[in-house]
XYZ file of N, CA and C in Angstrom:
861
model
N 86.955 124.457 198.724
C 86.865 124.836 197.318
C 88.028 124.255 196.531
N 87.746 123.791 195.331
C 88.809 123.237 194.499
C 89.615 124.339 193.843
N 90.801 124.008 193.449
C 91.650 124.979 192.763
C 91.775 124.606 191.299
N 91.919 125.612 190.451
C 92.091 125.392 189.021
C 93.578 125.443 188.686
N 94.054 124.419 188.019
C 95.457 124.413 187.629
C 95.617 125.124 186.296
N 96.696 125.858 186.156
C 97.001 126.552 184.912
C 97.762 125.603 183.993
N 97.231 125.425 182.785
C 97.896 124.526 181.846
C 99.191 125.149 181.351
N 100.273 124.389 181.374
C 101.524 124.932 180.843
C 101.402 125.140 179.340
N 102.151 126.097 178.778
C 102.084 126.327 177.335
C 102.570 125.109 176.555
N 101.973 124.895 175.398
C 102.405 123.802 174.532
C 103.805 124.121 174.019
N 104.745 123.185 174.122
C 106.106 123.488 173.667
C 106.176 123.640 172.150
N 107.057 124.508 171.710
C 107.304 124.680 170.290
C 108.283 123.596 169.847
N 108.007 122.900 168.750
C 108.962 121.890 168.275
C 110.335 122.512 168.019
N 111.374 121.739 168.283
C 112.741 122.242 168.107
C 113.233 121.967 166.695
N 113.683 122.995 165.976
C 114.257 122.770 164.637
C 115.461 121.833 164.716
N 115.700 121.094 163.646
C 116.770 120.092 163.638
C 118.102 120.644 163.156
N 118.132 121.904 162.686
C 119.373 122.488 162.165
C 119.799 123.689 163.002
N 121.090 123.977 163.049
C 121.549 125.180 163.758
C 120.939 126.468 163.193
N 120.863 126.572 161.863
C 120.298 127.780 161.256
C 118.837 127.933 161.627
N 118.105 126.813 161.666
C 116.698 126.867 162.050
C 116.508 127.259 163.499
N 117.365 126.731 164.368
C 117.269 127.097 165.789
C 117.576 128.580 165.977
N 118.557 129.084 165.232
C 118.872 130.519 165.294
C 117.693 131.352 164.804
N 117.043 130.871 163.734
C 115.891 131.594 163.204
C 114.755 131.650 164.202
N 114.454 130.519 164.839
C 113.380 130.493 165.836
C 113.722 131.376 167.032
N 114.974 131.316 167.477
C 115.392 132.155 168.609
C 115.225 133.639 168.284
N 115.523 134.026 167.033
C 115.388 135.426 166.632
C 113.930 135.862 166.634
N 113.046 134.980 166.162
C 111.605 135.288 166.179
C 111.130 135.472 167.608
N 111.540 134.565 168.501
C 111.101 134.628 169.896
C 111.696 135.835 170.630
N 112.930 136.197 170.293
C 113.604 137.292 170.995
C 113.099 138.656 170.552
N 112.798 138.803 169.253
C 112.363 140.107 168.724
C 111.150 139.923 167.812
N 110.018 139.501 168.384
C 108.851 139.204 167.548
C 108.352 140.406 166.752
N 108.548 141.603 167.291
C 108.088 142.803 166.593
C 108.798 143.058 165.279
N 109.886 142.310 165.006
C 110.610 142.463 163.736
C 110.523 141.197 162.876
N 109.644 140.285 163.270
C 109.547 138.996 162.579
C 108.425 139.009 161.536
N 108.716 138.473 160.364
C 107.701 138.210 159.346
C 107.397 136.717 159.369
N 106.126 136.382 159.523
C 105.668 134.998 159.479
C 104.981 134.805 158.130
N 105.596 134.042 157.245
C 105.078 133.859 155.888
C 104.659 132.401 155.693
N 103.501 132.224 155.061
C 102.903 130.899 154.987
C 102.270 130.659 153.630
N 102.493 129.482 153.089
C 101.743 129.019 151.938
C 100.305 128.734 152.402
N 99.375 128.574 151.430
C 97.977 128.296 151.799
C 97.651 126.808 151.658
N 97.515 126.312 150.419
C 97.121 124.919 150.203
C 98.210 123.964 150.673
N 97.836 123.034 151.542
C 98.793 122.058 152.054
C 99.535 122.535 153.281
N 99.382 123.820 153.608
C 100.064 124.387 154.778
C 99.041 124.921 155.777
N 98.189 125.837 155.339
C 97.092 126.315 156.184
C 95.788 125.580 155.880
N 95.718 124.953 154.706
C 94.515 124.224 154.297
C 94.902 122.831 153.837
N 94.082 121.851 154.163
C 94.344 120.490 153.710
C 94.190 120.397 152.197
N 95.000 119.555 151.572
C 94.857 119.270 150.143
C 93.585 118.446 149.946
N 92.746 118.874 149.003
C 91.494 118.173 148.717
C 91.421 117.893 147.217
N 90.627 116.879 146.802
C 90.559 116.539 145.372
C 90.115 117.697 144.486
N 89.158 118.485 144.953
C 88.665 119.636 144.194
C 89.181 120.907 144.852
N 90.058 121.663 144.173
C 90.653 122.848 144.805
C 89.638 123.911 145.203
N 88.450 123.885 144.605
C 87.432 124.867 144.979
C 86.838 124.570 146.352
N 87.085 123.379 146.883
C 86.562 123.011 148.194
C 87.594 123.197 149.304
N 88.762 123.713 148.974
C 89.791 123.925 149.997
C 89.386 125.053 150.944
N 89.591 124.842 152.211
C 89.320 125.871 153.213
C 90.423 125.824 154.272
N 90.666 126.961 154.917
C 91.659 126.981 155.985
C 91.295 125.951 157.050
N 92.303 125.306 157.594
C 92.089 124.301 158.627
C 91.403 124.929 159.838
N 90.464 124.213 160.470
C 89.849 124.755 161.687
C 90.920 125.156 162.691
N 90.802 126.339 163.207
C 91.791 126.847 164.159
C 92.858 127.708 163.531
N 92.974 127.690 162.189
C 94.039 128.466 161.536
C 93.846 129.965 161.738
N 92.631 130.449 161.503
C 92.388 131.885 161.638
C 92.578 132.324 163.085
N 92.102 131.513 164.019
C 92.266 131.832 165.442
C 93.749 131.915 165.814
N 94.538 130.959 165.323
C 95.979 130.962 165.623
C 96.661 132.179 165.005
N 96.298 132.503 163.761
C 96.898 133.667 163.104
C 96.494 134.957 163.792
N 95.241 135.048 164.241
C 94.775 136.259 164.922
C 95.468 136.439 166.269
N 95.848 135.323 166.901
C 96.601 135.414 168.165
C 98.053 135.799 167.916
N 98.594 135.341 166.785
C 100.007 135.568 166.483
C 100.266 136.933 165.856
N 99.402 137.346 164.933
C 99.667 138.534 164.114
C 99.944 139.817 164.907
N 99.193 140.115 165.976
C 99.479 141.361 166.701
C 100.834 141.392 167.398
N 101.476 140.229 167.520
C 102.732 140.143 168.266
C 103.964 140.188 167.361
N 103.752 140.143 166.024
C 104.878 140.126 165.088
C 104.769 141.303 164.130
N 105.808 141.500 163.318
C 105.790 142.613 162.373
C 104.691 142.430 161.342
N 104.533 141.198 160.842
C 103.515 140.953 159.828
C 103.325 139.462 159.626
N 102.126 139.106 159.195
C 101.848 137.757 158.706
C 101.500 137.881 157.229
N 102.172 137.097 156.395
C 101.936 137.128 154.952
C 101.608 135.720 154.469
N 100.479 135.592 153.778
C 100.136 134.339 153.111
C 100.571 134.482 151.656
N 101.456 133.602 151.204
C 101.994 133.667 149.842
C 101.521 132.425 149.101
N 100.735 132.637 148.056
C 100.052 131.528 147.412
C 100.019 131.676 145.893
N 99.881 130.557 145.212
C 99.681 130.595 143.775
C 98.249 130.921 143.399
N 97.344 130.879 144.344
C 95.948 131.217 144.091
C 95.786 132.721 143.872
N 94.691 133.134 143.213
C 94.360 134.562 143.223
C 94.217 135.037 144.669
N 94.651 136.257 144.943
C 94.633 136.757 146.320
C 93.228 136.736 146.904
N 92.247 137.192 146.123
C 90.876 137.244 146.631
C 90.309 135.873 146.962
N 90.687 134.860 146.185
C 90.226 133.492 146.451
C 90.825 132.978 147.753
N 92.116 133.216 147.961
C 92.757 132.773 149.199
C 92.135 133.462 150.416
N 91.801 134.738 150.272
C 91.151 135.463 151.377
C 89.799 134.828 151.690
N 89.042 134.518 150.632
C 87.703 133.942 150.821
C 87.790 132.534 151.404
N 88.639 131.686 150.843
C 88.755 130.313 151.334
C 89.406 130.262 152.715
N 90.228 131.259 153.004
C 90.878 131.293 154.309
C 90.017 131.898 155.401
N 89.009 132.679 155.004
C 88.185 133.368 155.996
C 88.941 134.476 156.706
N 89.821 135.176 155.955
C 90.719 136.154 156.572
C 90.123 137.560 156.710
N 89.080 137.862 155.967
C 88.574 139.244 155.931
C 87.809 139.592 157.207
N 88.057 140.782 157.712
C 87.295 141.311 158.837
C 87.514 140.605 160.154
N 88.647 139.920 160.313
C 88.925 139.193 161.557
C 89.718 140.082 162.510
N 89.208 140.331 163.726
C 89.974 141.115 164.699
C 91.337 140.472 164.955
N 92.385 141.295 164.933
C 93.736 140.785 165.148
C 94.506 140.577 163.866
N 93.776 140.476 162.738
C 94.464 140.264 161.472
C 94.581 141.553 160.660
N 94.607 142.690 161.342
C 94.641 143.992 160.652
C 95.845 144.129 159.716
N 96.967 143.512 160.064
C 98.191 143.696 159.277
C 98.507 142.486 158.400
N 97.542 141.580 158.240
C 97.753 140.442 157.354
C 97.788 140.909 155.898
N 98.697 140.332 155.127
C 98.676 140.527 153.677
C 98.609 139.163 153.019
N 97.934 139.101 151.890
C 97.914 137.905 151.069
C 98.547 138.260 149.732
N 99.657 137.606 149.425
C 100.355 137.814 148.161
C 99.939 136.670 147.248
N 99.008 136.955 146.341
C 98.452 135.946 145.458
C 99.191 135.860 144.141
N 98.954 134.773 143.400
C 99.642 134.561 142.126
C 101.144 134.775 142.279
N 101.709 134.178 143.354
C 103.162 134.230 143.598
C 103.647 135.668 143.781
N 102.781 136.531 144.285
C 103.181 137.911 144.560
C 102.734 138.909 143.523
N 102.159 138.453 142.402
C 101.682 139.393 141.381
C 100.466 140.169 141.871
N 99.676 139.563 142.769
C 98.523 140.238 143.364
C 98.762 140.421 144.859
N 98.100 141.424 145.412
C 98.258 141.684 146.854
C 96.945 142.163 147.460
N 96.561 141.508 148.558
C 95.400 141.927 149.349
C 95.903 142.353 150.720
N 95.496 143.526 151.154
C 95.850 144.031 152.480
C 94.603 144.057 153.355
N 94.692 143.449 154.532
C 93.554 143.449 155.447
C 93.167 144.875 155.832
N 94.163 145.765 155.903
C 93.895 147.145 156.331
C 92.923 147.853 155.391
N 92.991 147.527 154.098
C 92.113 148.190 153.128
C 91.034 147.254 152.582
N 91.262 145.950 152.672
C 90.306 144.990 152.150
C 90.230 144.965 150.636
N 91.266 145.487 149.987
C 91.250 145.551 148.522
C 92.419 144.764 147.936
N 92.244 144.354 146.666
C 93.265 143.607 145.934
C 93.906 144.506 144.890
N 95.229 144.514 144.869
C 95.975 145.181 143.798
C 96.450 144.091 142.844
N 96.139 144.246 141.552
C 96.481 143.199 140.586
C 96.807 143.812 139.235
N 97.797 143.239 138.536
C 98.117 143.705 137.185
C 97.115 143.145 136.179
N 97.162 143.641 134.955
C 96.340 143.071 133.880
C 96.833 141.658 133.589
N 95.925 140.730 133.276
C 96.350 139.355 132.983
C 97.278 139.283 131.772
N 98.230 138.355 131.824
C 99.119 138.088 130.696
C 98.283 137.490 129.554
N 98.386 138.014 128.331
C 97.545 137.495 127.238
C 97.778 136.019 126.937
N 98.980 135.538 127.235
C 99.281 134.136 126.962
C 98.448 133.167 127.778
N 97.931 133.609 128.938
C 97.132 132.717 129.777
C 95.843 132.325 129.057
N 95.136 133.310 128.500
C 93.889 133.023 127.779
C 94.170 132.187 126.534
N 95.273 132.471 125.855
C 95.613 131.727 124.636
C 95.907 130.262 124.962
N 96.674 130.039 126.019
C 96.992 128.665 126.413
C 95.735 127.940 126.903
N 94.904 128.661 127.639
C 93.660 128.048 128.142
C 92.801 127.538 126.990
N 92.745 128.294 125.909
C 91.926 127.895 124.763
C 92.425 126.599 124.127
N 93.720 126.348 124.229
C 94.300 125.143 123.618
C 94.304 123.928 124.549
N 94.087 124.152 125.843
C 94.227 123.058 126.808
C 93.323 121.854 126.514
N 92.028 122.043 126.221
C 91.188 120.856 125.978
C 91.741 119.967 124.869
N 92.248 120.589 123.795
C 92.811 119.804 122.696
C 94.011 118.998 123.134
N 94.884 119.594 123.953
C 96.076 118.886 124.443
C 95.660 117.705 125.325
N 94.712 117.930 126.216
C 94.282 116.858 127.114
C 93.606 115.732 126.345
N 92.769 116.075 125.357
C 92.110 115.049 124.540
C 93.140 114.230 123.753
N 94.160 114.915 123.250
C 95.184 114.240 122.437
C 95.874 113.133 123.218
N 96.072 113.360 124.518
C 96.775 112.372 125.336
C 95.810 111.498 126.146
N 94.514 111.602 125.799
C 93.500 110.735 126.405
C 93.469 110.863 127.930
N 93.774 112.071 128.419
C 93.708 112.275 129.856
C 92.621 113.282 130.217
N 91.632 113.414 129.314
C 90.568 114.378 129.602
C 89.774 113.961 130.832
N 89.434 112.672 130.914
C 88.646 112.200 132.056
C 89.514 112.192 133.311
N 88.976 112.794 134.335
C 89.682 112.794 135.618
C 90.582 113.991 135.837
N 90.949 114.701 134.765
C 91.721 115.926 134.970
C 90.768 117.077 135.229
N 91.305 118.119 135.800
C 90.489 119.252 136.230
C 91.222 120.538 135.873
N 90.603 121.397 135.065
C 91.207 122.674 134.708
C 90.719 123.740 135.696
N 91.675 124.389 136.348
C 91.338 125.440 137.319
C 91.666 126.803 136.728
N 90.662 127.650 136.637
C 90.852 129.019 136.161
C 91.398 129.857 137.313
N 92.515 130.536 137.090
C 93.135 131.303 138.176
C 93.362 132.766 137.805
N 92.746 133.210 136.713
C 92.889 134.615 136.341
C 94.254 134.914 135.748
N 95.257 135.011 136.605
C 96.626 135.281 136.167
C 97.347 134.007 135.729
N 96.663 132.877 135.836
C 97.265 131.585 135.496
C 96.148 130.580 135.235
N 96.535 129.398 134.729
C 95.583 128.308 134.552
C 96.295 127.019 134.941
N 95.573 126.107 135.598
C 96.209 124.898 136.118
C 95.430 123.665 135.713
N 96.158 122.562 135.539
C 95.560 121.261 135.267
C 95.867 120.347 136.453
N 94.803 119.876 137.097
C 94.954 118.964 138.226
C 94.778 117.530 137.752
N 95.634 116.634 138.236
C 95.535 115.215 137.855
C 95.137 114.325 139.031
N 94.869 114.896 140.181
C 94.615 114.118 141.403
C 93.428 113.167 141.249
N 92.436 113.555 140.417
C 91.244 112.717 140.281
C 91.319 111.780 139.070
N 92.441 111.769 138.356
C 92.604 110.863 137.215
C 92.758 109.427 137.721
N 92.423 108.419 136.894
C 92.577 107.021 137.321
C 93.998 106.701 137.794
N 94.994 107.260 137.104
C 96.391 107.102 137.524
C 96.998 108.514 137.588
N 96.866 109.188 138.727
C 97.286 110.593 138.822
C 98.739 110.827 138.441
N 99.645 109.940 138.887
C 101.066 110.151 138.616
C 101.380 109.971 137.135
N 100.763 108.964 136.499
C 100.992 108.758 135.067
C 100.469 109.940 134.262
N 99.303 110.446 134.629
C 98.750 111.608 133.941
C 99.666 112.811 134.103
N 100.142 113.005 135.314
C 101.038 114.129 135.608
C 102.300 114.051 134.750
N 102.948 112.902 134.750
C 104.211 112.761 134.030
C 104.009 112.841 132.517
N 102.904 112.283 132.017
C 102.649 112.308 130.579
C 102.353 113.720 130.088
N 101.628 114.493 130.894
C 101.215 115.835 130.478
C 102.296 116.887 130.706
N 103.259 116.569 131.534
C 104.261 117.574 131.902
C 104.993 118.148 130.679
N 105.433 117.290 129.752
C 106.138 117.764 128.565
C 105.258 118.585 127.643
N 104.091 118.049 127.225
C 103.217 118.816 126.334
C 102.743 120.140 126.929
N 102.449 120.161 128.218
C 102.006 121.410 128.827
C 103.166 122.402 128.956
N 104.384 121.890 129.139
C 105.553 122.765 129.134
C 105.747 123.423 127.779
N 105.533 122.642 126.714
C 105.644 123.195 125.359
C 104.539 124.217 125.098
N 103.322 123.918 125.563
C 102.202 124.859 125.407
C 102.505 126.167 126.137
N 103.027 126.068 127.349
C 103.372 127.269 128.112
C 104.418 128.097 127.367
N 105.449 127.442 126.877
C 106.535 128.152 126.191
C 106.037 128.867 124.936
N 105.109 128.237 124.214
C 104.582 128.861 122.994
C 103.872 130.180 123.277
N 103.355 130.322 124.476
C 102.582 131.517 124.807
C 103.286 132.420 125.828
N 104.598 132.253 125.957
C 105.368 133.131 126.837
C 105.142 132.882 128.306
N 104.743 131.650 128.656
C 104.473 131.307 130.045
C 105.512 130.300 130.529
N 105.467 129.985 131.810
C 106.293 128.925 132.372
C 105.379 127.874 132.983
N 105.891 126.661 133.128
C 105.134 125.576 133.753
C 105.641 125.371 135.166
N 104.718 125.427 136.125
C 105.053 125.238 137.543
C 104.437 123.920 138.011
N 105.239 122.856 138.201
C 104.684 121.594 138.695
C 104.467 121.637 140.198
N 103.448 120.929 140.659
C 103.181 120.851 142.097
C 102.674 119.470 142.455
N 101.933 119.373 143.541
C 101.409 118.094 144.012
C 100.192 117.719 143.167
N 100.422 116.906 142.125
C 99.376 116.473 141.195
C 98.724 117.653 140.486
N 99.489 118.701 140.228
C 98.974 119.864 139.509
C 100.090 120.444 138.649
N 99.711 120.896 137.451
C 100.635 121.551 136.527
C 100.049 122.915 136.197
N 100.770 123.963 136.569
C 100.240 125.317 136.409
C 101.014 126.078 135.339
N 100.280 126.741 134.445
C 100.866 127.589 133.416
C 100.684 129.028 133.864
N 101.796 129.745 134.038
C 101.701 131.110 134.557
C 102.789 131.988 133.952
N 102.628 133.316 134.065
C 103.641 134.224 133.513
C 104.975 134.084 134.250
N 106.081 134.358 133.569
C 107.398 134.309 134.217
C 107.633 135.562 135.060
N 108.689 135.529 135.836
C 109.137 136.735 136.531
C 108.738 136.839 137.979
N 107.714 136.094 138.402
C 107.316 136.121 139.806
C 107.332 134.701 140.358
N 107.869 134.553 141.538
C 107.744 133.295 142.256
C 107.685 133.629 143.743
N 107.493 132.624 144.564
C 107.325 132.886 145.990
C 108.595 133.443 146.623
N 109.746 133.115 146.044
C 110.994 133.661 146.549
C 111.113 135.151 146.300
N 110.799 135.575 145.071
C 110.813 137.006 144.737
C 109.832 137.757 145.634
N 108.629 137.186 145.789
C 107.600 137.830 146.605
C 108.044 137.959 148.058
N 108.614 136.876 148.601
C 109.017 136.892 150.004
C 110.172 137.851 150.241
N 111.181 137.790 149.390
C 112.352 138.656 149.581
C 111.956 140.127 149.502
N 111.084 140.467 148.540
C 110.617 141.836 148.395
C 109.829 142.282 149.619
N 108.988 141.397 150.140
C 108.162 141.783 151.290
C 109.000 141.929 152.561
N 109.963 141.036 152.750
C 110.856 141.138 153.917
C 111.597 142.472 153.890
N 112.047 142.895 152.692
C 112.738 144.183 152.568
C 111.781 145.340 152.841
N 110.548 145.232 152.340
C 109.556 146.297 152.551
C 109.272 146.510 154.036
N 109.150 145.402 154.767
C 108.826 145.469 156.192
C 110.052 145.848 157.023
N 111.241 145.586 156.484
C 112.459 145.798 157.267
C 112.602 144.751 158.353
N 112.274 143.511 157.996
C 112.233 142.427 158.981
C 113.612 142.098 159.529
N 113.633 141.662 160.788
C 114.864 141.203 161.411
C 114.959 139.703 161.467
N 113.847 139.011 161.164
C 113.830 137.555 161.089
C 112.632 137.154 160.242
N 112.689 135.916 159.732
C 111.603 135.455 158.862
C 111.373 133.973 159.078
N 110.113 133.590 159.109
C 109.714 132.190 159.158
C 108.895 131.922 157.908
N 109.205 130.837 157.210
C 108.400 130.469 156.048
C 107.985 129.011 156.174
N 106.690 128.748 155.951
C 106.166 127.383 155.982
C 105.482 127.080 154.666
N 105.831 125.927 154.066
C 105.225 125.515 152.813
C 105.232 124.006 152.686
N 104.662 123.513 151.555
C 104.540 122.064 151.409
C 104.849 121.553 150.009
N 105.069 122.436 149.020
C 105.091 121.976 147.636
C 106.314 122.513 146.892
N 106.467 122.055 145.643
C 107.615 122.462 144.839
C 107.671 123.970 144.645
N 106.510 124.615 144.535
C 106.487 126.068 144.369
C 107.057 126.810 145.566
N 107.166 126.113 146.711
C 107.721 126.736 147.915
C 109.242 126.672 147.960
N 109.847 125.904 147.051
C 111.309 125.823 147.029
C 111.941 127.193 146.794
N 111.297 128.032 145.970
C 111.841 129.367 145.714
C 111.839 130.204 146.990
N 110.798 130.072 147.804
C 110.756 130.795 149.076
C 111.798 130.255 150.042
N 111.988 128.936 150.053
C 113.043 128.356 150.887
C 114.402 128.924 150.473
N 114.638 129.006 149.151
C 115.908 129.533 148.658
C 116.089 130.990 149.064
N 114.995 131.752 149.065
C 115.075 133.168 149.462
C 115.477 133.291 150.929
N 114.903 132.448 151.791
C 115.268 132.490 153.218
C 116.722 132.093 153.397
N 117.158 131.067 152.670
C 118.568 130.649 152.752
C 119.495 131.778 152.307
N 119.093 132.501 151.271
C 119.887 133.635 150.793
C 119.914 134.752 151.837
N 118.769 135.049 152.421
C 118.682 136.131 153.406
C 119.529 135.829 154.645
N 119.510 134.587 155.084
C 120.247 134.291 156.313
C 121.718 133.982 156.039
N 122.106 133.938 154.773
C 123.492 133.663 154.436
C 124.323 134.900 154.198
N 123.807 136.064 154.573
C 124.492 137.321 154.272
C 125.498 137.764 155.298
N 126.146 136.842 155.986
C 127.171 137.216 156.963
C 126.564 137.977 158.122
N 127.295 138.979 158.649
C 126.785 139.720 159.815
C 125.502 140.489 159.508
N 125.245 140.767 158.237
C 124.021 141.474 157.861
C 122.890 140.518 157.497
N 123.104 139.222 157.674
C 122.085 138.240 157.325
C 120.881 138.322 158.249
N 119.756 137.823 157.753
C 118.506 137.812 158.514
C 118.224 136.370 158.925
N 118.168 136.077 160.219
C 117.881 134.709 160.646
C 116.533 134.243 160.110
N 116.452 132.958 159.776
C 115.215 132.435 159.218
C 114.969 130.997 159.600
N 113.700 130.621 159.629
C 113.286 129.258 159.953
C 112.436 128.722 158.811
N 112.787 127.550 158.285
C 112.075 126.903 157.190
C 111.283 125.715 157.719
N 109.963 125.751 157.513
C 109.071 124.710 158.017
C 108.435 123.994 156.836
N 108.488 122.659 156.840
C 107.843 121.856 155.806
C 106.597 121.202 156.388
N 105.465 121.462 155.753
C 104.194 120.867 156.161
C 104.011 119.547 155.427
N 104.206 118.428 156.133
C 104.147 117.126 155.487
C 105.406 116.896 154.670
N 105.754 115.651 154.427
C 107.013 115.405 153.726
C 106.939 114.258 152.731
N 105.833 113.507 152.713
C 105.771 112.295 151.906
C 105.790 112.586 150.408
N 104.996 113.599 149.973
C 104.856 113.839 148.535
C 105.976 114.682 147.948
N 106.619 115.524 148.747
C 107.619 116.450 148.211
C 108.902 116.347 149.044
N 109.675 115.272 148.846
C 110.899 115.104 149.640
C 111.915 116.214 149.390
N 111.889 116.843 148.197
C 112.836 117.931 147.906
C 112.702 119.068 148.918
N 111.462 119.337 149.331
C 111.225 120.409 150.305
C 111.610 119.947 151.710
N 111.236 118.716 152.042
C 111.536 118.191 153.374
C 113.031 118.186 153.653
N 113.820 117.881 152.624
C 115.271 117.818 152.796
C 115.874 119.187 153.096
N 115.208 120.249 152.677
C 115.725 121.609 152.879
C 115.223 122.241 154.172
N 114.203 121.636 154.780
C 113.537 122.259 155.926
C 114.357 122.139 157.210
N 114.142 123.108 158.095
C 114.723 123.059 159.441
C 113.803 122.338 160.409
N 112.523 122.269 160.041
C 111.518 121.690 160.926
C 110.443 121.029 160.065
N 110.145 119.761 160.343
C 109.090 119.027 159.641
C 107.890 118.893 160.564
N 106.714 119.244 160.066
C 105.482 119.032 160.817
C 104.503 118.292 159.900
N 103.699 117.387 160.439
C 102.885 116.503 159.597
C 101.566 117.108 159.123
N 101.641 118.210 158.359
C 100.443 118.728 157.724
C 99.819 119.923 158.405
N 98.730 120.452 157.814
C 98.126 121.708 158.280
C 97.694 121.715 159.743
N 97.160 120.606 160.255
C 96.758 120.584 161.666
C 97.959 120.873 162.568
N 99.110 120.294 162.216
C 100.326 120.516 163.006
C 100.876 121.929 162.794
N 100.710 122.478 161.589
C 101.110 123.868 161.350
C 100.308 124.807 162.252
N 99.001 124.573 162.322
C 98.140 125.398 163.177
C 98.569 125.278 164.632
N 98.853 124.063 165.097
C 99.321 123.874 166.480
C 100.634 124.613 166.714
N 101.527 124.562 165.724
C 102.812 125.251 165.828
C 102.608 126.759 165.941
N 101.743 127.331 165.095
C 101.486 128.773 165.131
C 100.849 129.180 166.455
N 99.943 128.350 166.961
C 99.291 128.653 168.246
C 100.304 128.604 169.379
N 101.194 127.604 169.342
C 102.229 127.507 170.380
C 103.174 128.697 170.309
N 103.500 129.117 169.105
C 104.375 130.276 168.934
C 103.713 131.533 169.499
N 102.429 131.711 169.192
C 101.698 132.877 169.726
C 101.669 132.859 171.250
N 101.509 131.660 171.839
C 101.452 131.543 173.308
C 102.744 131.992 173.964
N 103.877 131.772 173.272
C 105.179 132.052 173.892
C 105.717 133.439 173.580
N 105.009 134.196 172.755
C 105.467 135.546 172.438
C 104.863 136.566 173.387
C-alpha cells in the first residue's frame, strides 16, 4: 500500500522591517488578541474597470473563515457602503465568520455578522447637493465620456479608469472636485483613478484605532492598497509607537506599482489580492 505524504504548511512571508516582524510575531504568539483588518477593493478584491463588478477574490472567504475563529476579530474597513461590501464579498451567513465586522464608509457604517444588520447615520446633506452639480462640472472640463459616477449613499465618487486618458482626467478634475466638495462641507479623497467626495471626520485610521480599542486588541494587522489606507497605516504606526504600552502591528501593502506612498510605509509587500488571500490562508494554517 502506498503512503500519503503530509504537505508542509505554506510559509508566511517575512516582513522586511523590525516593527513588522514584531507585529507578526505578536499575532502568531497571541492570536486570540489579534485584530486582522483589511481593505476590500484592491486587497480582498481585484480592481476592475466598473466598481459594481468587483467581487472578493476566489478563496478570500474561505481563508477568512479559516482565520477568523483563531483571532480576536476580522474587520473589513472600506470606503464602500457596508452592505455593498458584504454583498460583493459574499460575507453573510458564512460558517466561521460569526465575528466578522465590516466598517463601511470609512467607519461611518457598521455591519456585524452576528446580527446581519447595518448601523448607519443619516446621509450628510452635502453629498446630494454635490452629486447634483457633478454632471455640470464634468461637462465643463469635457471629461464626461469615460468617467463613471458611483453612488455610495454616504459619499459620491468619480472614476476615471475608463476615460481615454485616465491620469489626465484624474489630475484635471482633482482641483474642481476639491472645490465642489469644499462648497458643500465635504472633503475630497483621491484614490486609484477615483476621486471621492465624502463627509469629514471619519477615515480608516479613526475607524481602525476605535475598533482596536473596542476589542482590546494586543496586536493588529492591516492590509491595504490605496491612498485611503494611509490613514490606517498611520494609526498602526501610532499604536505601536506607544512605548511599553504600544500595540505591535504589521502593515501589508497589496501591490505597489500604482501607490508607491503606501508601499514605502509597508512592512510587507504582496503582489495583489491573490497573494493577500495566500498570506491569510498561510497565517490561518500556522495559528
